[in-house]
Amino acid sequence: MMQLTAGSSVLLAGQSMAQIPKLDENDAQAIALGYKANNAMVDAKKYPAHATGQACKNCQLYPGKSTDAAGSCPLYAGKMVAGSGWCSAYAKKA
Ligand code: SF4
């Protein structure tokens, strides 16, 4: 007989988060907004407004904590953006 414990609930929750796919930089919306999973790779000529230190983890649209490796972004429904990512819709978290 299988018993679910508090530990297994955490594991199940972790698995469901892991099933949310990462946003692909080649996704049409990602290309349109210049998304890069590593903000250091942003095209500085195309996006001169990008500044060092700007990343998804400190963007208003990022619902996760600044220490989260990835989180959802309303601009890319059903996908996880990297905490270290960036796109041209960036808005500094207040
Ligand atoms: Fe990251 Fe903000 Fe762009 Fe979403 S809107 S991908 S959180 S920089």
Short mmCIF file of N, CA, C and O and ligand atoms in Angstrom, two decimals:
data_model
loop_
_atom_site.label_atom_id
_atom_site.label_comp_id
_atom_site.label_asym_id
_atom_site.label_seq_id
_atom_site.Cartn_x
_atom_site.Cartn_y
_atom_site.Cartn_z
N MET A 1 0.84 -1.18 0.00
CA MET A 1 0.00 0.00 0.00
C MET A 1 0.89 1.25 0.00
O MET A 1 1.84 1.36 0.75
N MET A 2 0.56 2.21 -0.87
CA MET A 2 1.37 3.42 -0.99
C MET A 2 0.81 4.53 -0.10
O MET A 2 -0.39 4.75 -0.06
N GLN A 3 1.69 5.16 0.65
CA GLN A 3 1.25 6.27 1.49
C GLN A 3 1.91 7.55 1.00
O GLN A 3 3.10 7.59 0.73
N LEU A 4 1.13 8.59 0.91
CA LEU A 4 1.69 9.89 0.56
C LEU A 4 2.03 10.63 1.84
O LEU A 4 1.24 10.69 2.76
N THR A 5 3.21 11.15 1.91
CA THR A 5 3.63 11.91 3.09
C THR A 5 3.83 13.36 2.67
O THR A 5 3.74 13.70 1.48
N ALA A 6 4.13 14.20 3.63
CA ALA A 6 4.40 15.61 3.32
C ALA A 6 5.56 15.70 2.32
O ALA A 6 5.53 16.50 1.40
N GLY A 7 6.56 14.85 2.49
CA GLY A 7 7.71 14.86 1.59
C GLY A 7 7.31 14.53 0.17
O GLY A 7 7.78 15.15 -0.79
N SER A 8 6.40 13.57 -0.01
CA SER A 8 6.00 13.22 -1.37
C SER A 8 5.17 14.33 -2.00
O SER A 8 5.20 14.53 -3.19
N SER A 9 4.42 15.09 -1.19
CA SER A 9 3.65 16.21 -1.75
C SER A 9 4.60 17.26 -2.31
O SER A 9 4.38 17.81 -3.38
N VAL A 10 5.68 17.51 -1.59
CA VAL A 10 6.67 18.49 -2.06
C VAL A 10 7.28 18.01 -3.37
O VAL A 10 7.42 18.75 -4.32
N LEU A 11 7.59 16.71 -3.41
CA LEU A 11 8.18 16.14 -4.62
C LEU A 11 7.22 16.29 -5.80
O LEU A 11 7.60 16.71 -6.87
N LEU A 12 5.94 15.99 -5.56
CA LEU A 12 4.96 16.10 -6.64
C LEU A 12 4.85 17.54 -7.12
O LEU A 12 4.79 17.81 -8.31
N ALA A 13 4.84 18.48 -6.17
CA ALA A 13 4.75 19.89 -6.55
C ALA A 13 5.98 20.28 -7.37
O ALA A 13 5.89 20.98 -8.37
N GLY A 14 7.14 19.79 -6.96
CA GLY A 14 8.37 20.10 -7.68
C GLY A 14 8.34 19.53 -9.09
O GLY A 14 8.78 20.17 -10.04
N GLN A 15 7.77 18.36 -9.23
CA GLN A 15 7.71 17.75 -10.55
C GLN A 15 6.80 18.55 -11.48
O GLN A 15 7.10 18.73 -12.64
N SER A 16 5.68 19.05 -10.95
CA SER A 16 4.78 19.77 -11.84
C SER A 16 5.42 21.08 -12.31
O SER A 16 5.24 21.48 -13.45
N MET A 17 6.21 21.74 -11.44
CA MET A 17 6.91 22.96 -11.86
C MET A 17 7.94 22.62 -12.94
O MET A 17 8.09 23.36 -13.90
N ALA A 18 8.60 21.48 -12.77
CA ALA A 18 9.64 21.10 -13.72
C ALA A 18 9.05 20.79 -15.09
O ALA A 18 9.74 20.83 -16.09
N GLN A 19 7.75 20.48 -15.13
CA GLN A 19 7.13 20.14 -16.40
C GLN A 19 6.79 21.37 -17.23
O GLN A 19 6.49 21.25 -18.40
N ILE A 20 6.81 22.53 -16.62
CA ILE A 20 6.55 23.76 -17.39
C ILE A 20 7.80 24.03 -18.23
O ILE A 20 8.89 24.17 -17.68
N PRO A 21 7.66 24.06 -19.55
CA PRO A 21 8.87 24.21 -20.38
C PRO A 21 9.51 25.59 -20.29
O PRO A 21 8.83 26.59 -20.05
N LYS A 22 10.81 25.60 -20.45
CA LYS A 22 11.55 26.86 -20.50
C LYS A 22 11.22 27.57 -21.81
O LYS A 22 11.02 26.92 -22.83
N LEU A 23 11.20 28.86 -21.77
CA LEU A 23 11.00 29.64 -22.99
C LEU A 23 12.20 29.47 -23.91
O LEU A 23 13.35 29.67 -23.49
N ASP A 24 11.94 29.10 -25.14
CA ASP A 24 12.98 28.94 -26.14
C ASP A 24 13.28 30.32 -26.75
O ASP A 24 12.36 31.05 -27.13
N GLU A 25 14.56 30.66 -26.83
CA GLU A 25 14.93 31.95 -27.42
C GLU A 25 14.49 32.05 -28.88
O GLU A 25 14.41 33.15 -29.42
N ASN A 26 14.20 30.92 -29.51
CA ASN A 26 13.75 30.91 -30.90
C ASN A 26 12.23 30.94 -31.04
O ASN A 26 11.72 30.89 -32.16
N ASP A 27 11.52 31.02 -29.91
CA ASP A 27 10.06 31.20 -29.92
C ASP A 27 9.78 32.53 -30.63
O ASP A 27 10.53 33.50 -30.45
N ALA A 28 8.72 32.58 -31.43
CA ALA A 28 8.43 33.79 -32.22
C ALA A 28 8.30 35.03 -31.35
O ALA A 28 8.84 36.10 -31.67
N GLN A 29 7.60 34.90 -30.21
CA GLN A 29 7.43 36.06 -29.30
C GLN A 29 8.78 36.44 -28.68
O GLN A 29 9.08 37.62 -28.50
N ALA A 30 9.59 35.43 -28.34
CA ALA A 30 10.90 35.69 -27.75
C ALA A 30 11.79 36.45 -28.74
O ALA A 30 12.48 37.41 -28.37
N ILE A 31 11.76 36.04 -29.99
CA ILE A 31 12.55 36.74 -31.01
C ILE A 31 12.05 38.17 -31.17
O ILE A 31 12.83 39.12 -31.22
N ALA A 32 10.73 38.34 -31.20
CA ALA A 32 10.14 39.67 -31.40
C ALA A 32 10.54 40.64 -30.29
O ALA A 32 10.71 41.83 -30.53
N LEU A 33 10.70 40.10 -29.06
CA LEU A 33 11.03 40.97 -27.93
C LEU A 33 12.49 40.87 -27.50
O LEU A 33 12.89 41.43 -26.49
N GLY A 34 13.29 40.15 -28.28
CA GLY A 34 14.73 40.09 -28.01
C GLY A 34 15.09 39.33 -26.75
O GLY A 34 16.11 39.61 -26.14
N TYR A 35 14.25 38.35 -26.36
CA TYR A 35 14.52 37.60 -25.13
C TYR A 35 15.80 36.79 -25.23
O TYR A 35 16.07 36.13 -26.23
N LYS A 36 16.60 36.87 -24.18
CA LYS A 36 17.78 36.01 -24.02
C LYS A 36 17.75 35.44 -22.60
O LYS A 36 17.46 36.16 -21.64
N ALA A 37 18.02 34.15 -22.47
CA ALA A 37 18.02 33.51 -21.16
C ALA A 37 19.17 34.03 -20.30
O ALA A 37 19.09 34.03 -19.08
N ASN A 38 20.22 34.48 -20.94
CA ASN A 38 21.36 35.09 -20.25
C ASN A 38 21.41 36.54 -20.69
O ASN A 38 21.75 36.83 -21.84
N ASN A 39 21.08 37.45 -19.79
CA ASN A 39 20.97 38.87 -20.19
C ASN A 39 22.28 39.45 -20.71
O ASN A 39 22.28 40.46 -21.40
N ALA A 40 23.39 38.79 -20.43
CA ALA A 40 24.68 39.26 -20.95
C ALA A 40 24.77 39.07 -22.46
O ALA A 40 25.65 39.65 -23.11
N MET A 41 23.87 38.24 -23.00
CA MET A 41 23.90 37.95 -24.44
C MET A 41 22.96 38.86 -25.25
O MET A 41 22.83 38.69 -26.46
N VAL A 42 22.33 39.83 -24.60
CA VAL A 42 21.42 40.74 -25.30
C VAL A 42 22.20 41.55 -26.34
O VAL A 42 23.31 42.01 -26.08
N ASP A 43 21.60 41.71 -27.50
CA ASP A 43 22.22 42.47 -28.59
C ASP A 43 22.19 43.97 -28.21
O ASP A 43 21.15 44.62 -28.28
N ALA A 44 23.33 44.48 -27.78
CA ALA A 44 23.41 45.85 -27.28
C ALA A 44 23.10 46.89 -28.36
O ALA A 44 22.57 47.97 -28.07
N LYS A 45 23.41 46.58 -29.62
CA LYS A 45 23.13 47.54 -30.71
C LYS A 45 21.64 47.61 -30.98
O LYS A 45 21.09 48.69 -31.22
N LYS A 46 20.99 46.46 -30.94
CA LYS A 46 19.55 46.41 -31.22
C LYS A 46 18.73 46.90 -30.03
O LYS A 46 17.66 47.46 -30.20
N TYR A 47 19.26 46.66 -28.82
CA TYR A 47 18.52 47.03 -27.60
C TYR A 47 19.41 47.90 -26.71
O TYR A 47 19.87 47.46 -25.65
N PRO A 48 19.66 49.14 -27.10
CA PRO A 48 20.56 50.01 -26.32
C PRO A 48 20.00 50.36 -24.94
O PRO A 48 20.76 50.79 -24.07
N ALA A 49 18.71 50.15 -24.72
CA ALA A 49 18.13 50.45 -23.41
C ALA A 49 18.51 49.41 -22.36
O ALA A 49 18.38 49.66 -21.17
N HIS A 50 18.99 48.25 -22.82
CA HIS A 50 19.39 47.22 -21.86
C HIS A 50 20.63 47.69 -21.10
O HIS A 50 21.59 48.17 -21.70
N ALA A 51 20.57 47.57 -19.78
CA ALA A 51 21.70 47.99 -18.96
C ALA A 51 22.14 46.83 -18.07
O ALA A 51 21.33 45.95 -17.73
N THR A 52 23.39 46.84 -17.69
CA THR A 52 23.93 45.82 -16.80
C THR A 52 23.09 45.78 -15.51
O THR A 52 22.74 46.82 -14.97
N GLY A 53 22.78 44.59 -15.09
CA GLY A 53 21.99 44.42 -13.86
C GLY A 53 20.51 44.20 -14.12
O GLY A 53 19.79 43.73 -13.25
N GLN A 54 20.04 44.56 -15.32
CA GLN A 54 18.64 44.32 -15.65
C GLN A 54 18.47 42.85 -15.96
O GLN A 54 19.20 42.29 -16.80
N ALA A 55 17.50 42.22 -15.31
CA ALA A 55 17.23 40.79 -15.53
C ALA A 55 15.79 40.50 -15.13
O ALA A 55 15.18 41.26 -14.38
N CYS A 56 15.28 39.39 -15.64
CA CYS A 56 13.90 39.00 -15.32
C CYS A 56 13.66 39.02 -13.81
O CYS A 56 12.60 39.45 -13.35
N LYS A 57 14.64 38.57 -13.05
CA LYS A 57 14.45 38.45 -11.60
C LYS A 57 14.20 39.80 -10.92
O LYS A 57 13.75 39.84 -9.78
N ASN A 58 14.49 40.92 -11.59
CA ASN A 58 14.17 42.22 -10.99
C ASN A 58 13.25 43.04 -11.90
O ASN A 58 13.22 44.26 -11.84
N CYS A 59 12.45 42.30 -12.70
CA CYS A 59 11.46 42.93 -13.60
C CYS A 59 10.09 42.88 -12.92
O CYS A 59 9.76 41.91 -12.24
N GLN A 60 9.29 43.91 -13.15
CA GLN A 60 7.94 43.97 -12.57
C GLN A 60 7.07 42.80 -12.98
O GLN A 60 6.18 42.40 -12.24
N LEU A 61 7.29 42.25 -14.15
CA LEU A 61 6.43 41.19 -14.65
C LEU A 61 6.84 39.80 -14.14
O LEU A 61 6.17 38.82 -14.43
N TYR A 62 7.92 39.72 -13.41
CA TYR A 62 8.42 38.43 -12.90
C TYR A 62 7.80 38.19 -11.54
O TYR A 62 8.08 38.93 -10.60
N PRO A 63 6.95 37.16 -11.42
CA PRO A 63 6.26 36.95 -10.16
C PRO A 63 7.09 36.22 -9.11
O PRO A 63 6.72 36.20 -7.94
N GLY A 64 8.19 35.64 -9.52
CA GLY A 64 9.00 34.86 -8.59
C GLY A 64 9.86 35.75 -7.71
O GLY A 64 9.85 36.98 -7.81
N LYS A 65 10.60 35.08 -6.82
CA LYS A 65 11.54 35.79 -5.96
C LYS A 65 12.82 36.06 -6.75
O LYS A 65 13.11 35.36 -7.72
N SER A 66 13.58 37.04 -6.31
CA SER A 66 14.81 37.39 -7.03
C SER A 66 15.83 36.25 -7.01
O SER A 66 16.75 36.24 -7.82
N THR A 67 15.65 35.30 -6.11
CA THR A 67 16.58 34.17 -6.02
C THR A 67 16.12 32.97 -6.85
O THR A 67 16.86 31.99 -6.98
N ASP A 68 14.92 33.03 -7.42
CA ASP A 68 14.41 31.91 -8.23
C ASP A 68 15.18 31.80 -9.55
O ASP A 68 15.43 32.82 -10.20
N ALA A 69 15.51 30.59 -9.93
CA ALA A 69 16.25 30.37 -11.18
C ALA A 69 15.38 30.64 -12.40
O ALA A 69 15.89 31.01 -13.46
N ALA A 70 14.07 30.45 -12.24
CA ALA A 70 13.15 30.65 -13.35
C ALA A 70 11.77 30.98 -12.80
O ALA A 70 11.47 30.70 -11.64
N GLY A 71 10.96 31.60 -13.65
CA GLY A 71 9.60 31.94 -13.22
C GLY A 71 8.74 32.21 -14.43
O GLY A 71 9.23 32.31 -15.56
N SER A 72 7.44 32.30 -14.19
CA SER A 72 6.52 32.55 -15.29
C SER A 72 6.54 34.05 -15.63
O SER A 72 6.87 34.87 -14.80
N CYS A 73 6.21 34.37 -16.85
CA CYS A 73 6.10 35.76 -17.27
C CYS A 73 4.82 35.85 -18.08
O CYS A 73 4.61 35.03 -18.98
N PRO A 74 3.94 36.82 -17.78
CA PRO A 74 2.67 36.90 -18.50
C PRO A 74 2.81 37.13 -20.00
O PRO A 74 1.88 36.86 -20.75
N LEU A 75 3.95 37.57 -20.45
CA LEU A 75 4.14 37.79 -21.89
C LEU A 75 4.41 36.49 -22.64
O LEU A 75 4.31 36.45 -23.87
N TYR A 76 4.75 35.45 -21.90
CA TYR A 76 5.08 34.16 -22.52
C TYR A 76 4.29 33.07 -21.78
O TYR A 76 4.85 32.30 -21.00
N ALA A 77 3.00 33.04 -22.01
CA ALA A 77 2.11 32.13 -21.29
C ALA A 77 2.53 30.67 -21.45
O ALA A 77 2.86 30.23 -22.55
N GLY A 78 2.54 29.96 -20.32
CA GLY A 78 2.85 28.53 -20.35
C GLY A 78 4.32 28.22 -20.44
O GLY A 78 4.70 27.06 -20.62
N LYS A 79 5.17 29.23 -20.32
CA LYS A 79 6.62 29.02 -20.41
C LYS A 79 7.29 29.66 -19.20
O LYS A 79 6.74 30.55 -18.58
N MET A 80 8.47 29.18 -18.89
CA MET A 80 9.25 29.72 -17.78
C MET A 80 10.42 30.53 -18.36
O MET A 80 11.13 30.05 -19.24
N VAL A 81 10.58 31.74 -17.86
CA VAL A 81 11.73 32.54 -18.29
C VAL A 81 12.82 32.41 -17.22
O VAL A 81 12.53 32.16 -16.05
N ALA A 82 14.05 32.57 -17.62
CA ALA A 82 15.18 32.46 -16.69
C ALA A 82 15.26 33.70 -15.81
O ALA A 82 15.05 34.82 -16.30
N GLY A 83 15.58 33.52 -14.55
CA GLY A 83 15.77 34.67 -13.66
C GLY A 83 16.85 35.59 -14.17
O GLY A 83 16.82 36.80 -13.98
N SER A 84 17.82 35.02 -14.87
CA SER A 84 18.92 35.79 -15.44
C SER A 84 18.62 36.30 -16.85
O SER A 84 19.48 36.88 -17.49
N GLY A 85 17.37 36.07 -17.31
CA GLY A 85 17.01 36.47 -18.67
C GLY A 85 16.67 37.94 -18.80
O GLY A 85 16.76 38.71 -17.83
N TRP A 86 16.28 38.33 -19.98
CA TRP A 86 15.91 39.72 -20.25
C TRP A 86 15.16 39.77 -21.58
O TRP A 86 15.46 38.99 -22.50
N CYS A 87 14.19 40.68 -21.69
CA CYS A 87 13.59 40.99 -22.98
C CYS A 87 13.28 42.48 -23.01
O CYS A 87 13.35 43.17 -21.98
N SER A 88 12.92 42.98 -24.19
CA SER A 88 12.74 44.42 -24.35
C SER A 88 11.51 44.98 -23.65
O SER A 88 11.34 46.20 -23.60
N ALA A 89 10.69 44.12 -23.05
CA ALA A 89 9.55 44.59 -22.27
C ALA A 89 9.93 44.79 -20.80
O ALA A 89 9.08 45.07 -19.96
N TYR A 90 11.21 44.68 -20.51
CA TYR A 90 11.70 44.82 -19.13
C TYR A 90 11.23 46.12 -18.50
O TYR A 90 11.29 47.18 -19.11
N ALA A 91 10.76 46.02 -17.26
CA ALA A 91 10.38 47.19 -16.46
C ALA A 91 10.86 46.95 -15.04
O ALA A 91 10.49 45.95 -14.43
N LYS A 92 11.71 47.82 -14.56
CA LYS A 92 12.31 47.63 -13.23
C LYS A 92 11.24 47.47 -12.15
O LYS A 92 10.30 48.26 -12.11
N LYS A 93 11.42 46.45 -11.33
CA LYS A 93 10.51 46.20 -10.22
C LYS A 93 10.62 47.35 -9.22
O LYS A 93 11.72 47.78 -8.90
N ALA A 94 9.46 47.86 -8.79
CA ALA A 94 9.46 49.00 -7.85
C ALA A 94 9.93 48.57 -6.48
O ALA A 94 9.79 47.45 -6.09
FE1 SF4 B 1 11.82 38.87 -18.27
FE2 SF4 B 1 10.39 41.04 -17.74
FE3 SF4 B 1 10.84 40.33 -20.28
FE4 SF4 B 1 9.18 38.89 -18.76
S1 SF4 B 1 8.90 41.05 -19.40
S2 SF4 B 1 10.82 38.09 -20.10
S3 SF4 B 1 10.16 39.01 -16.74
S4 SF4 B 1 12.39 41.01 -18.77
#
